[in-house]
Tab-separated table of C-alpha atoms in Angstrom:
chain	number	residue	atom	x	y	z
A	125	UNK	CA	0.000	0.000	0.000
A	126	UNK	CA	0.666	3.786	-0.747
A	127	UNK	CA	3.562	4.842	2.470
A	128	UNK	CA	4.712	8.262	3.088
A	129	UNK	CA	7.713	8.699	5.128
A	130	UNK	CA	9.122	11.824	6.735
A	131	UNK	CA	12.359	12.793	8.236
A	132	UNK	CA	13.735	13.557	10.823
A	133	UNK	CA	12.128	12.149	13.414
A	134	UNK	CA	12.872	14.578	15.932
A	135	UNK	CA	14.520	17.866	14.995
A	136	UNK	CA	16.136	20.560	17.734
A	137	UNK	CA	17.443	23.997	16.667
A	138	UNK	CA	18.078	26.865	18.773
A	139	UNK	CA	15.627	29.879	18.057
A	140	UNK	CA	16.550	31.722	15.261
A	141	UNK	CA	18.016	28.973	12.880
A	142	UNK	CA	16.589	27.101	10.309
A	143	UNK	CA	14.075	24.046	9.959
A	144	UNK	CA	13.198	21.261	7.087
A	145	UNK	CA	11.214	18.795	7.056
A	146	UNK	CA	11.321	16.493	3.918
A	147	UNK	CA	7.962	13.863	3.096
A	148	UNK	CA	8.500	11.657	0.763
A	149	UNK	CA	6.082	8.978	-0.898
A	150	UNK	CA	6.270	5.356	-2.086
A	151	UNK	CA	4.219	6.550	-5.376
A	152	UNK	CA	3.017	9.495	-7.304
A	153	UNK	CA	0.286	11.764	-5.150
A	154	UNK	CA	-2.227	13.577	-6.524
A	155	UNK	CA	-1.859	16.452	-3.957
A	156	UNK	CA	-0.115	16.526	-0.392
A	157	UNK	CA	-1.696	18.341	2.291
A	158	UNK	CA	0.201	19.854	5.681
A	159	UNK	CA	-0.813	19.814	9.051
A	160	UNK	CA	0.779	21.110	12.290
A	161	UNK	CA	0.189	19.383	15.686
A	162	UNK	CA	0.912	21.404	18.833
A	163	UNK	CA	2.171	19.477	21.652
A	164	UNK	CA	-0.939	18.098	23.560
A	165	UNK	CA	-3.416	19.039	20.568
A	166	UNK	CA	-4.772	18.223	17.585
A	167	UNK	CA	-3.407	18.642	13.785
A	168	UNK	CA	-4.454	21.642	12.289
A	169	UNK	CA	-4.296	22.089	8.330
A	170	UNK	CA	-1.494	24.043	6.980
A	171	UNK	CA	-1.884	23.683	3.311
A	172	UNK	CA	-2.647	21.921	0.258
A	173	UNK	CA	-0.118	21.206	-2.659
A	174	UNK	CA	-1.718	20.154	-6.071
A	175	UNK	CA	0.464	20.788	-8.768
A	176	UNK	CA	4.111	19.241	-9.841
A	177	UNK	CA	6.612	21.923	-8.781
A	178	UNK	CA	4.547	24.153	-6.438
A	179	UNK	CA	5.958	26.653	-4.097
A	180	UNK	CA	3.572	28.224	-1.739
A	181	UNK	CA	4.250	30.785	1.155
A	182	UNK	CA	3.189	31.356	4.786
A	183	UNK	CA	4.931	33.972	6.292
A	184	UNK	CA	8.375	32.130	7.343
A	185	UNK	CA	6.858	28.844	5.813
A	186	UNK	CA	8.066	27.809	2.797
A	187	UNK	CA	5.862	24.686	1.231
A	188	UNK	CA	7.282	22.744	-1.964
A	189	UNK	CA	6.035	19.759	-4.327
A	190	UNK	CA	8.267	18.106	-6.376
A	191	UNK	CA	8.425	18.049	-9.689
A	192	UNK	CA	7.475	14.007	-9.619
A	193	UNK	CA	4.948	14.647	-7.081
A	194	UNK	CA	6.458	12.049	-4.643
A	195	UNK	CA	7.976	14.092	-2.386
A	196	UNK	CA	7.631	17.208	-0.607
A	197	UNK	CA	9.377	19.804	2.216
A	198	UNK	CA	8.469	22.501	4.272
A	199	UNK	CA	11.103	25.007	5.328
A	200	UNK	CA	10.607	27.342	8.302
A	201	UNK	CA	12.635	30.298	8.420
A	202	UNK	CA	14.263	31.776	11.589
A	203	UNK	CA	12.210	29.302	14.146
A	204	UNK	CA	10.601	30.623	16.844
A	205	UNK	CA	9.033	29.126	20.368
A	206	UNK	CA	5.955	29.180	18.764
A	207	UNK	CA	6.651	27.007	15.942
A	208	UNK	CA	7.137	23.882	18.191
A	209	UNK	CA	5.178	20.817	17.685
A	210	UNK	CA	4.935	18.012	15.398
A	211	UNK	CA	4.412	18.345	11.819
A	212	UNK	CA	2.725	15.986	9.231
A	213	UNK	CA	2.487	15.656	5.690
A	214	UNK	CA	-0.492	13.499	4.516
A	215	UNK	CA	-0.722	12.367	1.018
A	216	UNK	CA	-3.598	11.243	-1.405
A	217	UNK	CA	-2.982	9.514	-4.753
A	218	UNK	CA	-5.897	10.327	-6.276
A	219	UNK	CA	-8.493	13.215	-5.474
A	220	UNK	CA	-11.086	10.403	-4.714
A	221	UNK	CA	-8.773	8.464	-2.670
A	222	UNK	CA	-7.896	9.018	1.167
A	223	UNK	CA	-4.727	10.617	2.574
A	224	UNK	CA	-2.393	8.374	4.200
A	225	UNK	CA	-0.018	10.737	6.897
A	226	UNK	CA	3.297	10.068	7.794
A	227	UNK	CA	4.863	10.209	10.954
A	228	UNK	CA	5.582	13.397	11.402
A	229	UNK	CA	8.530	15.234	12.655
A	230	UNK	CA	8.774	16.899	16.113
A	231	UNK	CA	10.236	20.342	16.272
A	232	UNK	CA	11.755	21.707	19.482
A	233	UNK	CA	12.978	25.350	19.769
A	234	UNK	CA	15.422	26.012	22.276
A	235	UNK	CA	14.802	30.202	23.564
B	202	UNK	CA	-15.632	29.593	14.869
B	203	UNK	CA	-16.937	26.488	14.337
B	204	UNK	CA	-15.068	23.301	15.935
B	205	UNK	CA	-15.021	19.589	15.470
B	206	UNK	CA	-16.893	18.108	18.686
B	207	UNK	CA	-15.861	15.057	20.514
B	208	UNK	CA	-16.729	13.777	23.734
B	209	UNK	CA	-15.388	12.376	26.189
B	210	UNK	CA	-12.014	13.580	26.138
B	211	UNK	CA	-10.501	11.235	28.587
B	212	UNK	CA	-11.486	7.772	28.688
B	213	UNK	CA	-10.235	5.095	31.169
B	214	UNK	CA	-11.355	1.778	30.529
B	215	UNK	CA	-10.608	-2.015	31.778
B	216	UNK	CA	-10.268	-4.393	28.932
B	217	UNK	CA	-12.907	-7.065	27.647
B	218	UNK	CA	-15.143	-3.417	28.134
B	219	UNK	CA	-17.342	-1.627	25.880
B	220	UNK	CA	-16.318	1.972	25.184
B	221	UNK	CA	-18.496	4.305	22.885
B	222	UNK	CA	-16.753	7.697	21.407
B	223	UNK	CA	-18.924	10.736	19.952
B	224	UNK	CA	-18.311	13.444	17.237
B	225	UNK	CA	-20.582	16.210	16.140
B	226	UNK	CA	-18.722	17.543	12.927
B	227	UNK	CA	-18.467	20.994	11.523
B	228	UNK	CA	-22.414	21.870	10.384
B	229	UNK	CA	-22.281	21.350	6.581
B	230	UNK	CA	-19.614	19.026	6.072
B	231	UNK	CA	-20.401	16.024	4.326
B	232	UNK	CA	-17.206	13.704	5.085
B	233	UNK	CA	-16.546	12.868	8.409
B	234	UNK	CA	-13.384	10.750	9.549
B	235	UNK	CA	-12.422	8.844	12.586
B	236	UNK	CA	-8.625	8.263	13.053
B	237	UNK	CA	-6.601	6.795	16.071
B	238	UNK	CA	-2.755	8.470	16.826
B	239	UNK	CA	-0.794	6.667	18.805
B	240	UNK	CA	1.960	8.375	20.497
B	241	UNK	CA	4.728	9.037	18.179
B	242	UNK	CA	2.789	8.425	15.021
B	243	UNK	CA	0.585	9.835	12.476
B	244	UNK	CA	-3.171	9.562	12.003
B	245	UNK	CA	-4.232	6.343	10.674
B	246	UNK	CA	-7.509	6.660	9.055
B	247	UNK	CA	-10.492	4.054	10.897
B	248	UNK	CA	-13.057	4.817	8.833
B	249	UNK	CA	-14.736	7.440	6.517
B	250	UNK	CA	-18.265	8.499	6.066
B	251	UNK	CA	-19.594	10.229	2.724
B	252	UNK	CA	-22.903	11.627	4.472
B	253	UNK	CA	-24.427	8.393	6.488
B	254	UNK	CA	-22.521	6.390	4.149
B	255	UNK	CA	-19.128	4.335	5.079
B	256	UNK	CA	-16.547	5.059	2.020
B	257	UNK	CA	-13.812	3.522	3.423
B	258	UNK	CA	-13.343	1.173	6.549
B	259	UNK	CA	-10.351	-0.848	5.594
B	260	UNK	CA	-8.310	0.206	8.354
B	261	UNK	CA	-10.964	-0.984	10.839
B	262	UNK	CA	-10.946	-3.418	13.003
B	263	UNK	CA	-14.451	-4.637	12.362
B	264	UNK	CA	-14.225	-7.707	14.585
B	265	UNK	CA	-14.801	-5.436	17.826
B	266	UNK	CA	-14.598	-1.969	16.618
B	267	UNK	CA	-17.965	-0.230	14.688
B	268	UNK	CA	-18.887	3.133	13.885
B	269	UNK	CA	-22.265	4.897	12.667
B	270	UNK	CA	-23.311	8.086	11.408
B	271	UNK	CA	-26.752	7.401	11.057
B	272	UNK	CA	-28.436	10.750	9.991
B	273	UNK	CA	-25.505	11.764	8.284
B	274	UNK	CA	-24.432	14.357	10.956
B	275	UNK	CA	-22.899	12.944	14.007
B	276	UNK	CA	-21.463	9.860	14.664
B	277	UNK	CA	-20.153	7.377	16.856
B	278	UNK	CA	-17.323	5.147	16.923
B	279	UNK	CA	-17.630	1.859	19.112
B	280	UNK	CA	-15.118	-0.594	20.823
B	281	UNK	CA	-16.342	-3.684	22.131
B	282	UNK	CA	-14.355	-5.705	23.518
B	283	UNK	CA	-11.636	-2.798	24.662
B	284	UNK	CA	-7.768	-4.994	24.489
B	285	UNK	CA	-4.946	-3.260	25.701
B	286	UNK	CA	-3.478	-2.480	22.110
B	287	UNK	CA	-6.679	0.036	21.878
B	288	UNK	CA	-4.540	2.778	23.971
B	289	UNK	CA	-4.750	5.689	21.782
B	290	UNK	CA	-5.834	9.031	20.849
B	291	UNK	CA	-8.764	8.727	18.661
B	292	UNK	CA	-9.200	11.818	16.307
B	293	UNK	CA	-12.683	12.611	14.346
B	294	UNK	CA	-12.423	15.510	11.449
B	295	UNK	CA	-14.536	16.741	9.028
B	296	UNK	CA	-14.411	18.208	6.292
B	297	UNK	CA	-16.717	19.789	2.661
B	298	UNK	CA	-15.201	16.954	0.925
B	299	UNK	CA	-13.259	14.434	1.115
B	300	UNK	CA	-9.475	15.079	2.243
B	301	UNK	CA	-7.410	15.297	-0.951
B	302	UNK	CA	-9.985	16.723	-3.146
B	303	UNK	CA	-8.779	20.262	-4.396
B	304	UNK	CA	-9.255	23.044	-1.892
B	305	UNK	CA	-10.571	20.883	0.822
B	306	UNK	CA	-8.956	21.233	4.188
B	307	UNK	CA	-9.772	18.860	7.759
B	308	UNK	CA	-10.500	19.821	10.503
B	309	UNK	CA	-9.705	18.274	13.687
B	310	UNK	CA	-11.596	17.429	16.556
B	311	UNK	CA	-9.259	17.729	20.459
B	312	UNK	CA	-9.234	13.965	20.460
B	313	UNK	CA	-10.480	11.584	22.994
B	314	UNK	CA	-7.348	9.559	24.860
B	315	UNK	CA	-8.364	6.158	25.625
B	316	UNK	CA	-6.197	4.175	28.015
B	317	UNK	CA	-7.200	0.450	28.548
B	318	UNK	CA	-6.177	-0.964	31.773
């Protein structure tokens, strides 16, 4: 069946540096959706990635697709406290079909 | 703004037990989902409902685990009997359409934890 894998596992960076988090998929996806889970809570949608290539932006989140549509990163610029938690990629191969998440990767930002 | 409802959020159970878990979705979406998380892990996807109907239940347990969503609004996700191995967060979302589908975001319910003693 369809896996999607993410690493790292765990990730620590002191506040200010730099974060990426690479997903990447046992077959082509159709789209790849992002989701952030605080520590505690529940996952809370990010964004959506549909086409082969995409780059979207959120502030100091930086979302790509790649160009095979099997894999995809998300890039946070200059971390902060606030960005701590776990973050998933989920991935569908077709628009009809379900998402399958990975594992996610845990962020910790050391102040 | 709206929210994904789920009750209760803690649940402490012994096993061979029945345990029942509720979710009242976002009004107007038509896809519901029920996931467990266990620690360290992503959402695996139980079951889906397309209005009162089940799309996709391959990843459930059906021997002892059953869920409903009778009138196509809220639903409930049963457990009967509760083993050990059923420790978990269990997630519902909801969402327009189906997760995946172009411009379609989930949302998330707070999760009910469910420890099995």
């Amino acid at each position: 069946g369809q896996q999607v894998m993410q690493i790292p596992q765990y990730q620590h960076v002191q506040e200010g540096e730099d974060f990426t988090t690479y997903c990447n998929s046992s077959t082509t996806l159709s789209n790849i959706q992002w989701y952030k889970q605080r520590p505690g809570g529940h996952p809370v949608f990010l964004i959506q990635l549909v086409k082969s290539g995409e780059v979207k932006k959120q502030k100091r989140l930086t979302f790509q697709f790649g160009e095979a549509k099997k894999n995809s990163s998300l890039h946070i610029t200059a971390t902060q406290t606030t960005d701590v938690g776990t973050y998933f990629c989920a991935g569908s191969r077709t628009n009809a079909g379900k998402s399958t998440f990975g594992d996610g990767t845990t962020l910790t930002v050391k102040p | 703004e709206a929210e994904v409802a789920q009750s209760p959020r803690y649940k402490i159970t012994e096993k061979s037990q029945a345990v029942a878990f509720w979710c009242d979705p976002i009004s107007g979406h038509a896809t519901l989902y029920w996931y467990r998380q266990i620690l360290g892990q992503g959402p695996e996807l139980l079951v889906q409902f397309q209005d009162e109907s089940v799309v996709d239940d391959s990843q459930l347990p059906k021997d002892r685990f059953s869920a409903e969503r009778l009138k196509g609004v809220d639903s409930t996700l049963k457990i009967q009997p509760a083993e050990l191995g059923d420790s978990a967060m269990y997630l519902c979302a909801s969402s327009l359409r189906w997760i995946g589908a172009a411009n379609t975001e989930a949302f998330f319910g707070q999760g009910t934890r469910l420890t099995v003693v």
